[in-house]
Coordinates of C-alpha atoms in Angstrom, one line a residue:
M1 CA -43.5 0.2 34.2
E2 CA -43.2 -0.2 30.4
I3 CA -41.4 -3.2 29.2
Q4 CA -38.6 -2.4 26.7
I5 CA -38.8 -4.6 23.6
D6 CA -35.5 -5.7 22.0
R7 CA -36.4 -5.1 18.3
L8 CA -32.8 -5.2 17.2
S9 CA -32.4 -8.9 18.1
D10 CA -35.4 -9.8 16.1
L11 CA -33.7 -8.8 12.8
P12 CA -32.6 -11.7 10.6
D13 CA -29.0 -12.9 10.9
N14 CA -27.9 -11.8 7.5
L15 CA -29.0 -8.2 8.2
L16 CA -27.3 -8.1 11.6
C17 CA -24.1 -9.5 10.2
C18 CA -23.8 -7.8 6.9
N19 CA -25.3 -4.4 7.7
I20 CA -24.3 -3.9 11.3
L21 CA -21.6 -6.2 12.7
S22 CA -19.5 -6.1 9.5
H23 CA -19.0 -2.4 10.1
L24 CA -17.7 -2.8 13.6
S25 CA -14.2 -3.8 14.8
L26 CA -13.7 -7.4 16.0
K27 CA -13.2 -6.0 19.5
D28 CA -16.7 -4.3 19.5
I29 CA -18.3 -7.4 18.0
I30 CA -16.9 -9.5 20.8
R31 CA -18.3 -7.1 23.4
I32 CA -21.7 -7.2 21.8
S33 CA -21.7 -11.0 21.6
V34 CA -21.8 -11.4 25.4
L35 CA -25.1 -9.4 25.7
S36 CA -27.4 -12.3 25.1
H37 CA -27.7 -15.9 23.7
R38 CA -29.1 -14.4 20.5
W39 CA -25.9 -12.5 19.8
K40 CA -23.4 -15.1 21.1
T41 CA -22.7 -16.8 17.8
L42 CA -23.6 -14.1 15.3
W43 CA -20.0 -13.3 14.8
T44 CA -19.5 -16.6 13.0
N45 CA -21.3 -15.2 10.0
I46 CA -19.4 -11.9 9.6
P47 CA -17.6 -11.6 6.3
H48 CA -14.4 -10.0 7.7
I49 CA -12.0 -11.3 10.3
D50 CA -9.3 -9.0 11.6
F51 CA -6.7 -10.2 14.1
S52 CA -4.7 -7.5 15.9
E53 CA -3.0 -7.0 19.3
S54 CA -5.8 -4.7 20.5
V55 CA -8.5 -7.4 20.2
F56 CA -6.8 -10.3 22.0
D57 CA -8.2 -9.6 25.4
S58 CA -11.7 -9.4 24.0
I59 CA -11.2 -12.6 22.0
I60 CA -10.4 -14.4 25.2
L61 CA -13.7 -13.2 26.6
L62 CA -15.6 -14.5 23.5
L63 CA -13.9 -17.8 23.5
S64 CA -14.9 -18.5 27.0
H65 CA -18.6 -18.4 25.9
L66 CA -18.1 -20.8 22.9
V67 CA -15.7 -23.5 23.9
K68 CA -14.2 -25.0 27.0
I69 CA -10.4 -24.7 27.3
P70 CA -8.8 -25.9 30.5
D71 CA -5.8 -23.5 30.3
V72 CA -7.9 -20.5 31.3
N73 CA -5.0 -19.0 33.2
H74 CA -2.6 -19.0 30.2
P75 CA -3.7 -16.3 27.8
V76 CA -1.1 -17.0 25.2
K77 CA -2.3 -20.6 24.8
Y78 CA -5.9 -19.4 25.1
V79 CA -5.5 -17.0 22.1
E80 CA -3.4 -19.5 20.2
N81 CA -6.3 -21.9 20.4
L82 CA -8.7 -19.4 19.1
I83 CA -6.7 -18.3 16.1
N84 CA -6.1 -21.9 15.1
N85 CA -9.8 -22.7 15.3
I86 CA -11.7 -19.5 14.6
L87 CA -12.1 -20.1 10.9
S88 CA -13.4 -23.6 11.7
L89 CA -16.1 -22.0 13.8
H90 CA -16.8 -19.4 11.1
S91 CA -19.8 -20.6 9.2
A92 CA -20.2 -18.2 6.3
P93 CA -18.2 -17.3 3.1
L94 CA -15.2 -15.1 4.0
E95 CA -14.5 -11.8 2.3
S96 CA -11.3 -10.8 4.1
L97 CA -8.7 -12.1 6.5
R98 CA -6.2 -9.7 8.1
F99 CA -3.3 -10.1 10.5
D100 CA -2.1 -6.7 11.7
L101 CA 0.6 -7.4 14.3
S102 CA 3.3 -4.9 13.7
F103 CA 4.6 -4.2 17.2
Q104 CA 6.9 -1.4 18.3
E105 CA 9.4 -1.4 21.2
G106 CA 7.7 -1.5 24.6
Q107 CA 4.3 -2.6 23.4
N108 CA 2.4 -5.6 24.8
R109 CA 4.1 -8.7 23.3
L110 CA 1.2 -11.1 23.7
G111 CA 0.5 -11.2 19.9
E112 CA 4.2 -11.9 19.1
K113 CA 4.2 -14.8 21.6
V114 CA 1.1 -16.2 20.0
L115 CA 2.5 -15.9 16.5
N116 CA 5.6 -17.9 17.6
K117 CA 3.2 -20.9 17.9
V118 CA 0.2 -20.3 15.7
S119 CA 0.0 -21.7 12.3
I120 CA -0.8 -18.9 9.9
E121 CA -0.4 -21.5 7.2
R122 CA -3.4 -23.3 8.5
C123 CA -5.5 -20.1 8.9
I124 CA -4.8 -19.1 5.3
N125 CA -5.6 -22.6 4.1
L126 CA -9.0 -22.5 5.8
A127 CA -9.6 -19.1 4.4
A128 CA -8.8 -20.4 0.9
V129 CA -11.5 -23.1 1.3
K130 CA -14.0 -20.4 2.3
G131 CA -13.2 -18.4 -0.9
V132 CA -11.5 -15.5 0.8
K133 CA -11.2 -12.4 -1.5
K134 CA -8.8 -10.3 0.5
V135 CA -5.8 -11.3 2.5
A136 CA -3.7 -8.7 4.4
L137 CA -0.6 -9.9 6.4
H138 CA 1.1 -7.0 8.2
C139 CA 3.5 -8.7 10.6
R140 CA 6.8 -7.0 11.0
V141 CA 7.6 -9.4 13.9
M142 CA 7.6 -12.2 11.3
W143 CA 10.9 -11.2 9.7
G144 CA 12.7 -14.4 9.1
R145 CA 9.5 -16.4 8.5
H146 CA 8.4 -17.3 5.0
L147 CA 5.1 -16.4 3.4
P148 CA 2.8 -19.4 3.9
P149 CA 2.6 -21.5 0.6
S150 CA -1.2 -21.9 1.3
L151 CA -1.6 -18.3 0.2
F152 CA -1.3 -19.5 -3.4
A153 CA -4.4 -21.6 -2.9
C154 CA -6.6 -18.5 -2.5
E155 CA -7.8 -18.7 -6.1
L156 CA -10.6 -16.0 -5.6
L157 CA -8.3 -13.3 -4.3
R158 CA -9.1 -9.7 -5.3
V159 CA -6.8 -7.9 -2.9
L160 CA -3.4 -9.0 -1.5
E161 CA -1.3 -7.0 1.0
I162 CA 2.0 -8.4 2.4
E163 CA 4.4 -6.7 4.8
G164 CA 7.4 -8.1 6.7
F165 CA 7.6 -11.7 5.3
W166 CA 10.2 -13.5 3.3
F167 CA 8.7 -14.2 -0.1
T168 CA 8.5 -17.9 -0.9
A169 CA 9.1 -19.7 -4.2
I170 CA 5.9 -19.8 -6.3
P171 CA 4.6 -23.4 -6.4
R172 CA 4.9 -25.0 -9.8
E173 CA 1.2 -26.0 -9.7
F174 CA 0.1 -22.4 -9.1
K175 CA -2.0 -21.3 -12.0
G176 CA -2.4 -17.6 -11.0
F177 CA -4.6 -15.1 -9.2
M178 CA -7.1 -14.8 -12.0
F179 CA -9.3 -12.2 -10.1
L180 CA -6.6 -10.2 -8.3
K181 CA -7.0 -6.5 -8.9
A182 CA -4.8 -4.9 -6.1
C183 CA -1.4 -6.1 -4.8
S184 CA 1.0 -4.4 -2.4
F185 CA 4.4 -5.5 -1.0
W186 CA 6.0 -3.7 1.9
E187 CA 9.5 -4.7 3.2
V188 CA 9.1 -8.2 1.7
A189 CA 12.5 -10.0 1.6
D190 CA 13.6 -12.2 -1.2
L191 CA 11.0 -10.8 -3.6
T192 CA 13.3 -10.9 -6.6
D193 CA 12.9 -9.5 -10.1
E194 CA 12.1 -12.9 -11.5
R195 CA 9.5 -13.8 -8.8
L196 CA 7.7 -10.5 -9.2
Q197 CA 7.6 -10.9 -13.0
Q198 CA 6.4 -14.4 -12.7
L199 CA 3.6 -13.4 -10.3
I200 CA 2.4 -10.4 -12.4
A201 CA 2.3 -12.6 -15.5
V202 CA -0.4 -14.8 -13.9
C203 CA -2.5 -11.9 -12.6
P204 CA -4.3 -10.8 -15.8
L205 CA -6.8 -8.4 -14.1
L206 CA -4.2 -6.6 -11.9
E207 CA -5.0 -2.8 -11.7
K208 CA -3.0 -1.6 -8.8
L209 CA 0.6 -2.5 -7.8
V210 CA 2.5 -1.0 -4.8
I211 CA 6.1 -2.0 -4.1
K212 CA 7.9 -0.4 -1.1
R213 CA 11.3 -1.2 0.5
C214 CA 11.7 -4.6 -1.1
A215 CA 15.5 -4.7 -1.3
S216 CA 15.9 -7.8 -3.6
L217 CA 14.5 -5.9 -6.6
F218 CA 16.9 -4.3 -9.1
N219 CA 15.6 -4.5 -12.7
L220 CA 11.9 -4.4 -13.0
S221 CA 10.0 -5.6 -16.1
I222 CA 6.3 -5.1 -15.5
C223 CA 3.9 -6.4 -18.2
A224 CA 0.4 -5.8 -16.9
P225 CA -2.3 -5.1 -19.6
N226 CA -4.9 -3.8 -17.1
L227 CA -2.6 -1.9 -14.7
I228 CA -4.0 1.5 -13.8
Y229 CA -1.9 2.6 -10.8
L230 CA 1.8 1.9 -10.2
N231 CA 3.6 3.0 -6.9
L232 CA 7.4 2.2 -6.5
G233 CA 9.4 3.1 -3.5
T234 CA 12.5 0.8 -3.3
S235 CA 16.0 2.3 -3.2
S236 CA 17.7 -0.7 -4.8
I237 CA 15.7 -0.5 -8.1
E238 CA 18.0 0.6 -11.0
N239 CA 15.9 0.0 -14.1
V240 CA 12.2 -0.1 -14.8
I241 CA 10.6 -1.2 -18.1
A242 CA 6.8 -1.1 -18.0
D243 CA 4.4 -2.3 -20.6
C244 CA 1.1 -1.1 -19.2
P245 CA -1.2 0.3 -21.8
Q246 CA -4.0 1.2 -19.4
L247 CA -1.7 3.1 -16.9
V248 CA -3.3 6.3 -15.5
E249 CA -1.1 7.2 -12.5
I250 CA 2.5 6.6 -11.5
K251 CA 4.2 7.3 -8.2
I252 CA 8.0 6.9 -7.7
K253 CA 9.7 7.7 -4.4
D254 CA 13.0 7.0 -2.7
C255 CA 14.3 5.2 -5.8
F256 CA 17.8 6.7 -5.4
M257 CA 19.5 4.2 -7.7
L258 CA 16.9 4.5 -10.5
C259 CA 18.8 5.5 -13.7
K260 CA 16.4 4.1 -16.4
F261 CA 12.6 4.5 -16.6
E262 CA 11.0 3.3 -19.8
L263 CA 7.3 3.1 -20.7
N264 CA 6.4 1.2 -23.8
S265 CA 2.8 2.2 -24.2
F266 CA 0.8 4.6 -22.1
P267 CA -1.9 6.5 -24.0
F268 CA -4.0 7.1 -20.9
L269 CA -1.4 8.3 -18.5
Q270 CA -2.7 11.4 -16.6
E271 CA -0.7 11.8 -13.5
M272 CA 2.9 11.3 -12.3
E273 CA 4.6 12.0 -8.9
A274 CA 8.3 11.4 -8.5
S275 CA 10.7 12.3 -5.6
E276 CA 14.3 11.4 -4.6
I277 CA 15.2 10.3 -8.1
S278 CA 18.6 12.1 -8.3
A279 CA 20.2 9.4 -10.4
L280 CA 17.5 9.6 -13.1
T281 CA 18.4 12.1 -15.9
E282 CA 15.7 11.3 -18.4
L283 CA 12.0 10.5 -18.4
P284 CA 10.1 9.1 -21.3
A285 CA 8.0 11.6 -23.3
M286 CA 4.5 11.5 -21.9
K287 CA 2.2 13.4 -24.3
S288 CA -1.0 12.6 -22.4
L289 CA 0.3 13.6 -19.0
K290 CA -1.9 16.3 -17.3
K291 CA -0.4 16.5 -13.8
L292 CA 3.3 16.2 -12.8
S293 CA 4.9 16.5 -9.3
L294 CA 8.7 16.2 -9.1
R295 CA 11.2 16.4 -6.2
I296 CA 14.2 16.1 -8.5
G297 CA 17.3 16.6 -6.3
I298 CA 20.6 18.3 -7.0
D299 CA 21.9 16.1 -9.9
S300 CA 18.8 16.1 -12.1
P301 CA 18.7 18.6 -14.9
F302 CA 15.4 20.6 -14.9
G303 CA 15.1 20.8 -18.7
V304 CA 15.6 17.0 -19.4
L305 CA 13.0 16.1 -16.7
V306 CA 10.1 18.4 -17.6
G307 CA 10.6 19.2 -21.3
T308 CA 8.6 16.3 -22.8
F309 CA 5.0 16.9 -21.6
P310 CA 3.2 19.1 -24.1
D311 CA -0.3 18.6 -22.6
L312 CA 0.7 19.2 -19.0
E313 CA -1.8 21.3 -17.0
E314 CA -0.4 21.2 -13.4
L315 CA 3.3 21.2 -12.5
K316 CA 4.9 21.0 -9.1
I317 CA 8.7 20.9 -8.6
T318 CA 10.5 20.8 -5.2
D319 CA 14.2 21.1 -4.5
I320 CA 15.3 22.5 -7.8
L321 CA 18.7 24.0 -8.2
I322 CA 18.4 26.4 -11.1
Q323 CA 21.9 26.6 -12.4
D324 CA 20.4 25.1 -15.7
M325 CA 18.4 28.3 -16.1
A326 CA 21.5 30.5 -16.2
T327 CA 21.4 30.6 -20.0
G328 CA 18.6 30.4 -22.4
E329 CA 19.7 27.0 -23.8
V330 CA 17.2 24.9 -21.7
A331 CA 14.3 27.3 -22.1
A332 CA 14.7 27.4 -25.9
D333 CA 13.8 23.6 -26.1
M334 CA 10.9 23.8 -23.6
A335 CA 7.3 24.9 -23.7
F336 CA 4.1 24.3 -21.8
P337 CA 1.3 25.3 -24.1
N338 CA -1.4 23.9 -21.8
L339 CA 0.1 24.6 -18.4
K340 CA -2.5 26.3 -16.1
K341 CA -0.9 25.9 -12.6
A342 CA 2.8 25.9 -11.6
D343 CA 4.2 25.4 -8.1
V344 CA 8.1 25.7 -8.0
H345 CA 10.2 25.5 -4.8
I346 CA 13.8 26.6 -5.4
S347 CA 16.7 25.4 -3.3
S348 CA 18.4 28.7 -2.8
D349 CA 19.4 31.1 0.0
I350 CA 19.3 34.3 -2.1
W351 CA 16.8 35.5 -4.7
G352 CA 18.8 36.7 -7.7
Q353 CA 18.9 36.9 -11.5
K354 CA 18.5 33.1 -12.0
E355 CA 15.3 33.1 -10.0
V356 CA 14.0 36.0 -12.1
A357 CA 15.0 34.2 -15.3
L358 CA 12.9 31.2 -14.2
L359 CA 9.9 33.3 -13.5
D360 CA 10.3 35.0 -17.0
F361 CA 10.6 31.5 -18.5
F362 CA 7.2 30.4 -17.3
L363 CA 5.6 33.7 -18.2
D364 CA 7.0 33.4 -21.8
N365 CA 6.4 29.7 -22.4
A366 CA 3.1 29.0 -20.6
P367 CA 0.5 31.1 -22.3
K368 CA -2.5 29.5 -20.4
L369 CA -0.9 29.9 -17.0
N370 CA -3.4 31.3 -14.5
S371 CA -1.8 30.3 -11.2
M372 CA 1.9 30.2 -10.2
I373 CA 3.7 29.9 -6.8
L374 CA 7.5 30.5 -6.9
C375 CA 9.3 30.3 -3.6
E376 CA 12.7 29.5 -2.3
T377 CA 13.8 27.0 0.4
P378 CA 17.2 27.4 2.1
I379 CA 19.7 24.8 0.9
G380 CA 20.1 21.9 3.4
T381 CA 16.8 22.4 5.2
T382 CA 14.2 20.9 3.0
L383 CA 14.3 17.3 4.1
F384 CA 14.1 18.2 7.8
T385 CA 10.9 20.3 7.4
D386 CA 9.1 17.6 5.4
P387 CA 6.6 15.8 7.8
E388 CA 6.6 12.7 5.6
F389 CA 10.4 12.4 5.7
M390 CA 10.5 13.0 9.5
S391 CA 7.7 10.5 10.2
Q392 CA 10.2 7.7 9.4
F393 CA 12.1 8.5 12.6
T394 CA 9.1 9.0 15.0

């Protein structure tokens, strides 16, 4: 009988950790670690640590091979012990730390019980010492709990993702995230205009900013010299003034109260997507814009919103009411000399003279047009056939 040789276990630790284990989930890593003595402690060298509800059972299995804990019959305390000590056991530099514990009704509540006791503050502090470059905290069960102040000690951060916490006051001694390139806030309470502006001011390399459902924001002033991508989705925002000379792409969604949007310098802006902005009646002239997607709503005049983009090549408009096109007044001030593709969805129940006038307008004012889709959507039905809109309720 031929003896099988375990060649995989003979590979060096750095190869096993960085090229194999780092591409597996923590749950799979834990399963592998019980195969042999050689694999038992390899996980302590992996560059990424991801805590989530789905891995807790496997974490308990791993912990039983590493340390002796008398409370074996109490899984909550067992897991609490691991989360409080896992970064101490971890022996290599840490690239990323993630908590993803956003529970839904009826799910296993083990993770929530653990988080009622565990010190995320201590975990973040240990991660900071290890030079963590990415921190992602997605914990909707944490509503009412403040963001750990130790987060501001992570001086080497490149990526920051926060969901479901209360934003804490920025410490006076905080000098900034000098290497931060991507930052996103989802449902972060008490993130005020002043605090956001203060944070952005000390992130000189910031390239990507996402802000969703942060209800304490009203008047945004964003000064970010290296920002390339901006994504806003907060209904309370009323005014936006952005000084972002490197900006390439903007997305605005569900900003129902937005009535002023001002860009001070944007020579490289190529793409913009905006939806549910019915209070906005004017967009800044964007001469470099190549691609525009609008869902403008019933109160936004078509001519004002799309008449200031001379280099536009692709245009998509959804939910347009075309009473503006009844006369030639709007069309006389508009032209799309470089438009190549147009996709227009009209909120209308009947195809009539106004719809024909809109078709004639594009044919007359877009000489380079080579593709056009013009269709009508019955009034009152658009939102309820939009999968993205309906996903909020499922």
